[in-house]
Coordinates of C-alpha atoms in Angstrom, one line a residue:
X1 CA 15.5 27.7 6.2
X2 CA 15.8 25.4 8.5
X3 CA 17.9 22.2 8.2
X4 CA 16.3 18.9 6.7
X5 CA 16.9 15.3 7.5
X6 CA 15.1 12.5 5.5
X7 CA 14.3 8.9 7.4
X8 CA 14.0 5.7 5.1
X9 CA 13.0 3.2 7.4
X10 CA 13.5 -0.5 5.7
X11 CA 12.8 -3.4 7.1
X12 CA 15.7 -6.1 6.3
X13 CA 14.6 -9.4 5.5
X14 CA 14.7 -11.7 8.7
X15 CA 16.7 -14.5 9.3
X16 CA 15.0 -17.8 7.5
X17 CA 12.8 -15.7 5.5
X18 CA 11.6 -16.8 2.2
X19 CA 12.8 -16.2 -1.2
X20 CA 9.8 -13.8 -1.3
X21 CA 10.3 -11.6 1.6
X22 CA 14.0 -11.7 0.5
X23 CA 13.4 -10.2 -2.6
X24 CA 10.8 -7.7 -1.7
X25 CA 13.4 -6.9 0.5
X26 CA 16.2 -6.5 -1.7
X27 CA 14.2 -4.7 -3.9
X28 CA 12.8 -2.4 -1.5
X29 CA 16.8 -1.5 -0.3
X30 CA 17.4 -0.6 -3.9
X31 CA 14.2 1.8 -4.1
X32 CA 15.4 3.4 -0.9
X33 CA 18.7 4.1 -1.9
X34 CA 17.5 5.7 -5.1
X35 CA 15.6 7.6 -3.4
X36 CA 18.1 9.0 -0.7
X37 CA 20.4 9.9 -4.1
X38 CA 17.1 12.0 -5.1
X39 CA 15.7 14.1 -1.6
X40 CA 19.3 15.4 -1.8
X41 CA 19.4 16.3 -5.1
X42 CA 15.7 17.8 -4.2
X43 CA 17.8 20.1 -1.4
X44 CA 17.3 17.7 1.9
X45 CA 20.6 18.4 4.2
X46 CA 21.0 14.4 4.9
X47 CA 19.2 11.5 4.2
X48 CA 19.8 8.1 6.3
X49 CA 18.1 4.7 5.7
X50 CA 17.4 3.4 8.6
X51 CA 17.7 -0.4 8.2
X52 CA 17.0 -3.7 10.4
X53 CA 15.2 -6.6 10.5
X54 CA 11.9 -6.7 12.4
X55 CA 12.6 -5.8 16.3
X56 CA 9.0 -5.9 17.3
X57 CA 9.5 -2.0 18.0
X58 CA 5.8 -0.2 16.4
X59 CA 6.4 2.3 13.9
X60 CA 5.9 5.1 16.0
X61 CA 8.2 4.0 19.0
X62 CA 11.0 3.3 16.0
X63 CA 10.8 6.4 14.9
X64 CA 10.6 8.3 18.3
X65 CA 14.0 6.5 19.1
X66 CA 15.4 7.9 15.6
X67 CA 14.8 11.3 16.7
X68 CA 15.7 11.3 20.1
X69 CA 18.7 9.6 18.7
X70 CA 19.5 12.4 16.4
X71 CA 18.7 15.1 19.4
X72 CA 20.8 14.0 21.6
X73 CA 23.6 14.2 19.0
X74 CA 23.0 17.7 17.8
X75 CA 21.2 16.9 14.5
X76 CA 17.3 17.1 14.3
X77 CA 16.2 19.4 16.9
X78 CA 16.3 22.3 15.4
X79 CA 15.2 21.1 11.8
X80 CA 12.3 19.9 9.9
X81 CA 12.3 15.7 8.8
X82 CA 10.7 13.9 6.7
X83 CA 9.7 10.4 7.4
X84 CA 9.0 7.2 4.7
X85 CA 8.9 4.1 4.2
X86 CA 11.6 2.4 1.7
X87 CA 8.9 1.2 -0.8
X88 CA 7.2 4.6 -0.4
X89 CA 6.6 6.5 -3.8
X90 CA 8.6 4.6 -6.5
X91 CA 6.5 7.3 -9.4
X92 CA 7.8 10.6 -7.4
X93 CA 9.7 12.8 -9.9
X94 CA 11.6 15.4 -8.6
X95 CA 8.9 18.6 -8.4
X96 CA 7.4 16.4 -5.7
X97 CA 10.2 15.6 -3.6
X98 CA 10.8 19.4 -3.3
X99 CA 7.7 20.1 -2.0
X100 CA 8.5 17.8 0.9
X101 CA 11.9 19.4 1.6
X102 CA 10.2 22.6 1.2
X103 CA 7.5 22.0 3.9
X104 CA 9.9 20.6 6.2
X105 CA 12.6 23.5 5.8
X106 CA 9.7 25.9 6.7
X107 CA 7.8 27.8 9.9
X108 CA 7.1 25.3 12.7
X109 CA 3.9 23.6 13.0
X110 CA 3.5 22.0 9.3
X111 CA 3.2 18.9 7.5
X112 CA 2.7 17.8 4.6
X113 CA 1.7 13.7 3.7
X114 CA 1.4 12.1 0.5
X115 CA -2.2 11.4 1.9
X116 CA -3.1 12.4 5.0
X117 CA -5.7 9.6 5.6
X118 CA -3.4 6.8 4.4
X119 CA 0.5 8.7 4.8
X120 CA 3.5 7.2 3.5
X121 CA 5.7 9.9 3.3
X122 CA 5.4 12.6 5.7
X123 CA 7.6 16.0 5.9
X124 CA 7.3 18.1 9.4
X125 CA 8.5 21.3 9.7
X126 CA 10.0 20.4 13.5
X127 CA 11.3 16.9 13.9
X128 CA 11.5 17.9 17.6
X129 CA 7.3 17.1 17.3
X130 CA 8.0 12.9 16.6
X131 CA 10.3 12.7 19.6
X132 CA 7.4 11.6 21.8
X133 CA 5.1 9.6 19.5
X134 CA 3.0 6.9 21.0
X135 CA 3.2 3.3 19.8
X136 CA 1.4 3.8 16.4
X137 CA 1.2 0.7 14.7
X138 CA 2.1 2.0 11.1
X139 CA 3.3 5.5 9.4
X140 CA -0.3 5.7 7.8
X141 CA -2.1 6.9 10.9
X142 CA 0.8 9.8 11.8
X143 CA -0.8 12.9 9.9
X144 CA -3.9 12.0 12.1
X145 CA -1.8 12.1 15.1
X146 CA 0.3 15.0 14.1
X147 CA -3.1 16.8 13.5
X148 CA -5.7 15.8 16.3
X149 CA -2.7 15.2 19.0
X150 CA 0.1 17.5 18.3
X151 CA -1.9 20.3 16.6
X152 CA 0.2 20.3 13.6
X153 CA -1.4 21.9 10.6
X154 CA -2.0 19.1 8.1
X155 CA -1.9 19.3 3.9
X156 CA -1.5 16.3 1.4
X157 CA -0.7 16.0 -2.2
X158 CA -3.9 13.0 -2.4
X159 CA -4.4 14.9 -6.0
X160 CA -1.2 13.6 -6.8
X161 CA -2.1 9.8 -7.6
X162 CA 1.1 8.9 -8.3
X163 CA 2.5 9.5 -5.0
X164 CA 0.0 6.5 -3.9
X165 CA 1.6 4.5 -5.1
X166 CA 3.6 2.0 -2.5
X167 CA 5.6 -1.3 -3.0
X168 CA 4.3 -3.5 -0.3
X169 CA 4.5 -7.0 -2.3
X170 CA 6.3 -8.7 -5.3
X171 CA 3.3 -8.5 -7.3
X172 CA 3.6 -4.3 -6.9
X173 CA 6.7 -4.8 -8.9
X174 CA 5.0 -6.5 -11.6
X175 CA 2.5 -3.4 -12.1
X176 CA 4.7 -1.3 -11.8
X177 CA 6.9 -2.9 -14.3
X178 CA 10.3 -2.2 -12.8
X179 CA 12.5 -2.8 -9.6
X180 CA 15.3 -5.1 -8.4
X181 CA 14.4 -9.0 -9.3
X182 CA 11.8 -8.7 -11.9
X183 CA 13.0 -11.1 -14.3
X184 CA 12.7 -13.5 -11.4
X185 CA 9.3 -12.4 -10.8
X186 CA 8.3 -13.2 -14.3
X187 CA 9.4 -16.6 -14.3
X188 CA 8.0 -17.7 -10.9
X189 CA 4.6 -16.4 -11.3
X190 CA 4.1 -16.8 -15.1
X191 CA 0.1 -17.2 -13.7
X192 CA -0.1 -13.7 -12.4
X193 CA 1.5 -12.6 -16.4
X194 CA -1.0 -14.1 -17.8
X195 CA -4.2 -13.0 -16.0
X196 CA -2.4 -9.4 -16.0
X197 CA -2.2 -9.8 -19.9
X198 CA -6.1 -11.0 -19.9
X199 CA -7.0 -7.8 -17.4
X200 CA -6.1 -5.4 -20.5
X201 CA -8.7 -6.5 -22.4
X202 CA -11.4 -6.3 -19.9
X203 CA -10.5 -2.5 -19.2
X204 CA -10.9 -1.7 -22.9
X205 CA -13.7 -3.8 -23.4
X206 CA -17.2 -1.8 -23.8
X207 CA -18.9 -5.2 -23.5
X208 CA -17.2 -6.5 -20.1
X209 CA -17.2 -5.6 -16.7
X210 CA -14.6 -5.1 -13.8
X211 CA -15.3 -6.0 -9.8
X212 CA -13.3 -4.0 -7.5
X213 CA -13.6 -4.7 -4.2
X214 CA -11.5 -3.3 -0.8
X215 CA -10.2 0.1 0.1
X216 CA -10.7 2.2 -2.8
X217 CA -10.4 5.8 -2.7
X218 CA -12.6 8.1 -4.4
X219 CA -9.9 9.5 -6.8
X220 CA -9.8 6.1 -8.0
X221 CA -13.3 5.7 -8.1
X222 CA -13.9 9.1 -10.4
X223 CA -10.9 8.3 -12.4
X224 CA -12.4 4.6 -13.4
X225 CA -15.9 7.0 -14.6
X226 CA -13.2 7.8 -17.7
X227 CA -10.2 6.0 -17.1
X228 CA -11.5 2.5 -18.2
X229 CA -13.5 1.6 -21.2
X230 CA -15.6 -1.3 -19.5
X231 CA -18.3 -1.2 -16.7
X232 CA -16.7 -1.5 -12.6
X233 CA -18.9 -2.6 -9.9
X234 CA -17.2 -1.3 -7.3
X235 CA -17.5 -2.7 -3.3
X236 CA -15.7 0.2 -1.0
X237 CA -14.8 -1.0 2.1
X238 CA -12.3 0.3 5.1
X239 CA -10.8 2.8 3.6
X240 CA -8.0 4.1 5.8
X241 CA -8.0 0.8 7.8
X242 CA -4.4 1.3 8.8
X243 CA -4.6 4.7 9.8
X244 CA -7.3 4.3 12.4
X245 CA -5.7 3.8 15.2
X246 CA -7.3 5.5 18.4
X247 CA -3.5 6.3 19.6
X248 CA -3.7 9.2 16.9
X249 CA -7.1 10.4 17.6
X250 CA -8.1 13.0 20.0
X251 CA -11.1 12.9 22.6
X252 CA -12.1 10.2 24.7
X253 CA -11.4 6.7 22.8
X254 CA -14.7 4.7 22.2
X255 CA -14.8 1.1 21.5
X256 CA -13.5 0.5 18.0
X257 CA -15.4 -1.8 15.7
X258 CA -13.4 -4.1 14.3
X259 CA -12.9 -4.1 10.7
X260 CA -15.4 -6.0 8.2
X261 CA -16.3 -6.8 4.8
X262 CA -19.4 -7.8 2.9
X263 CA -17.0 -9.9 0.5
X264 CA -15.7 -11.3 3.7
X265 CA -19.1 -12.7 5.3
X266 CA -19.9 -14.4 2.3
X267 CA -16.7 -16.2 2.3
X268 CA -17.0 -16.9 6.1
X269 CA -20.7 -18.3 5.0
X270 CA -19.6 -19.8 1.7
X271 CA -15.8 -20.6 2.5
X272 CA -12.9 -19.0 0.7
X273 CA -12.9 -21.8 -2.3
X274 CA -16.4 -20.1 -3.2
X275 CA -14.5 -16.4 -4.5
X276 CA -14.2 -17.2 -8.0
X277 CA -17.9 -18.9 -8.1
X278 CA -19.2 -15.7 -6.4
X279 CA -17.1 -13.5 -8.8
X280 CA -17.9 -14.8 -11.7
X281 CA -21.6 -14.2 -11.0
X282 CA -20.6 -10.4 -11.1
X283 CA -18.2 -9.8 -13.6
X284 CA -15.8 -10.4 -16.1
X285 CA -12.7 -9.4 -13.7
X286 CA -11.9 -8.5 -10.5
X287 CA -8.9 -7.1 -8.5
X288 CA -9.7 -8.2 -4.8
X289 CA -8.1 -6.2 -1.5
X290 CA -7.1 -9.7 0.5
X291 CA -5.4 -7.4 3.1
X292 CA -9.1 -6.1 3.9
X293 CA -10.3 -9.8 4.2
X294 CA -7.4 -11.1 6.4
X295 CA -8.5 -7.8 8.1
X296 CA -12.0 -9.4 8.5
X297 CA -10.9 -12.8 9.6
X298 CA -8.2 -11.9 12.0
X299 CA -8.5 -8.0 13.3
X300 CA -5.9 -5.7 12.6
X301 CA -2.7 -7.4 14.9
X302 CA -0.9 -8.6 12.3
X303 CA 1.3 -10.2 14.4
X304 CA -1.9 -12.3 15.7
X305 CA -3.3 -15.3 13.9
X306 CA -2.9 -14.0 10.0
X307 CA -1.0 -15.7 7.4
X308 CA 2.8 -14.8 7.5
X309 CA 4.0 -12.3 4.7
X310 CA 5.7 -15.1 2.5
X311 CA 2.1 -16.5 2.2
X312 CA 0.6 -13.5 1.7
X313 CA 3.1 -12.8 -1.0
X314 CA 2.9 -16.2 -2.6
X315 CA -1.2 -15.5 -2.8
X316 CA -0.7 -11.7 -5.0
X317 CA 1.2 -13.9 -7.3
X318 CA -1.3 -16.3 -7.8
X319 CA 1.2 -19.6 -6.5
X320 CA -1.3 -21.4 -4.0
X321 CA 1.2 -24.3 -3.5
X322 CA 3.7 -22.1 -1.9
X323 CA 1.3 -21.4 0.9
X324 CA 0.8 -22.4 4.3
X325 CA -1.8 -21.2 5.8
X326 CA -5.3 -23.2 4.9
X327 CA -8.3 -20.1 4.4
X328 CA -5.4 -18.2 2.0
X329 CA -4.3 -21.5 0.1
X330 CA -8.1 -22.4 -0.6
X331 CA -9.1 -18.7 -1.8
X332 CA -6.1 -18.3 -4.0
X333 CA -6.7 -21.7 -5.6
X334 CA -9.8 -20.5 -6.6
X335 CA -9.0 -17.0 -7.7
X336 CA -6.2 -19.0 -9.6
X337 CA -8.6 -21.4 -11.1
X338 CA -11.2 -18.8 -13.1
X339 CA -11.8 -19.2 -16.3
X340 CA -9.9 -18.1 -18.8
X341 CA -10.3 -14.2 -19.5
X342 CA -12.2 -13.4 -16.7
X343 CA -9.1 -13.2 -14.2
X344 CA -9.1 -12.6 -10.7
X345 CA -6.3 -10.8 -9.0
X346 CA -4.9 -10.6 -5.5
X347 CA -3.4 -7.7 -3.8
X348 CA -3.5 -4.7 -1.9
X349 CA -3.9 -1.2 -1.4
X350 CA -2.0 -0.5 -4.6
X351 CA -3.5 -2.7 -6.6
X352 CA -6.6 -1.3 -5.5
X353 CA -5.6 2.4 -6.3
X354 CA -2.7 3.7 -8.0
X355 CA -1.7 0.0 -9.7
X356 CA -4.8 -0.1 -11.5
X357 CA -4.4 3.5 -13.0
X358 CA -0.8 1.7 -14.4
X359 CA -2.4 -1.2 -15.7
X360 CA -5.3 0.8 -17.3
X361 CA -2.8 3.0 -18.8
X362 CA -0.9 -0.1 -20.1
X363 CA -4.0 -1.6 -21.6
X364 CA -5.0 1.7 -24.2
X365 CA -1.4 2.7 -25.2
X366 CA -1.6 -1.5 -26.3
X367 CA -4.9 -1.1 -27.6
X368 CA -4.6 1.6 -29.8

């Protein structure tokens, strides 16, 4: 068997950051360390969180350096590693962190990923393979690049929904009900409580229908056949937006369209104060993917024009005052304005996914 090292990469809060950031930040520290505690009790030989504020180093050119790093002294070349994110798989029990240390103890020339169209977690079998990544922008496009570039045989555990789920924002905490700083949570966005509360009784409500709009998977979509009690209009759009990057795709690159949204045009034609006018005229609720309409507004550089990540925070949880940047301040004063019971709610991919699965769950234990 060959010898395993895990990578946690966390990214510390930056100097001047806001209370948001900070606290994701904390929070996502804690989550990391639990789980380095856990992939060695799963067998892994080491586990190292590799922590620092933002350096403007891409995913895959920090994570090249890790293991080139670790070559030089000795330690990854002739092992397997496996690679995530610190607010990667918060639901992982123990069964599933073994299958990762088991892939990457293994013969060369495997991987497995959490999802291999959207990764965040990855085991290879030979570290040596990530020495020479390219720039990728994010972790979620690497089982493409292991795959089409590095002819790495592929598998994911996608069946496993659980291991979707990611904590990318303050309101992930909230769904999933646990992490470093709740309490504060709580009391600074007693909005996003309440609208959460009023979400339960749409998804066991015969009578009422749900709006889901963003990148959706199609698990999620069979799942909501059964695993709500109400209607879902559901708008699928972009799925695997942050995995598309034409650094991890063989052939000759072609000109990539840039990512778009039919929610998004008719806020460009309507303006953003128009989403809970254009909402209401199709449901009862709705859980909108903003990431895919900042997507649509300002392409996929999010160091470009979009809102900073203390806005986009301040807009999951519903607190439009503590937001800077106009388009997002105007659309989550109107999500935050709908009537009451017929909540809208802000967020991302796992809000989109595995959060509502949590939330649904929530809603018929309370129900019953």
């Amino acid at each position: 068997m060959r010898p395993v090292v895990v990578l946690i990469f966390h990214a510390a809060a930056p100097d001047g950051a806001g209370p948001l950031v900070r606290g994701l930040a904390e929070a996502r520290h804690s989550l990391a360390e639990r789980q380095r505690v856990a992939f060695l009790a799963a067998g892994a030989d080491s586990v190292e969180i590799v922590a620092g504020p933002p350096d403007g180093l891409s995913f895959g050119e920090r994570l090249g350096a890790a293991i080139r790093a670790r070559n030089a002294a000795g330690a990854a070349a002739a092992g397997g590693a496996i690679v995530l994110g610190s607010g990667s798989i918060p639901l992982a029990r123990a069964a599933d962190l073994r299958r990762f240390v088991d892939v990457a103890a293994g013969p060369g020339g495997h991987a497995l990923a959490n999802n291999r169209y959207s990764a965040d977690v990855v085991a290879v079998s030979s570290a040596a393979e990530l020495a020479d990544l390219p720039p990728l922008p994010a972790d979620n496009a690497l089982p493409r690049w292991l795959e089409e570039r590095a002819g790495v045989a592929v598998t994911d555990l996608r069946s496993r929904w659980r291991l979707g789920v990611d904590v990318d924002t303050p309101l992930d905490l909230l769904v999933l009900g646990s992490g470093r700083g709740l309490a504060d949570l709580h009391s600074t966005a007693p909005l996003v409580d309440e609208r959460l509360a009023q979400l339960a009784e749409v998804l066991t409500d015969r009578r009422a229908e749900l709006l889901v709009a963003g990148r959706i998977s199609a698990a999620t979509l069979k799942w909501l056949e059964s695993g709500v009690d109400c209607r879902v209009r559901a708008l699928v759009e972009e799925r695997g937006l942050r995995a598309a990057s034409r650094l991890a795709q063989s052939g000759t690159a072609t000109e990539a369209r840039p990512p778009g949204s039919i929610l998004g045009e008719l806020l460009v034609r309507d303006g953003p104060e128009s989403l809970a006018r254009i909402v209401g005229k199709l449901s009862d609720a709705a859980l909108i993917d903003t990431r895919l309409l900042l997507a649509h507004r300002h392409g996929t550089d999010e160091a470009a024009s979009r809102p900073q990540a203390e806005d986009r925070f301040a807009s999951d949880l519903l607190l439009p005052a503590s937001i800077a940047d106009p388009w997002l301040r105007a659309l989550t004063e109107s999500a935050a304005s709908a009537p009451y019971g017929h909540p809208i709610l802000l967020g991302g991919h796992t809000l989109m996914n595995g959060g509502l699965r949590l939330l649904a769950q929530r809603a018929r234990a309370g129900a019953r």
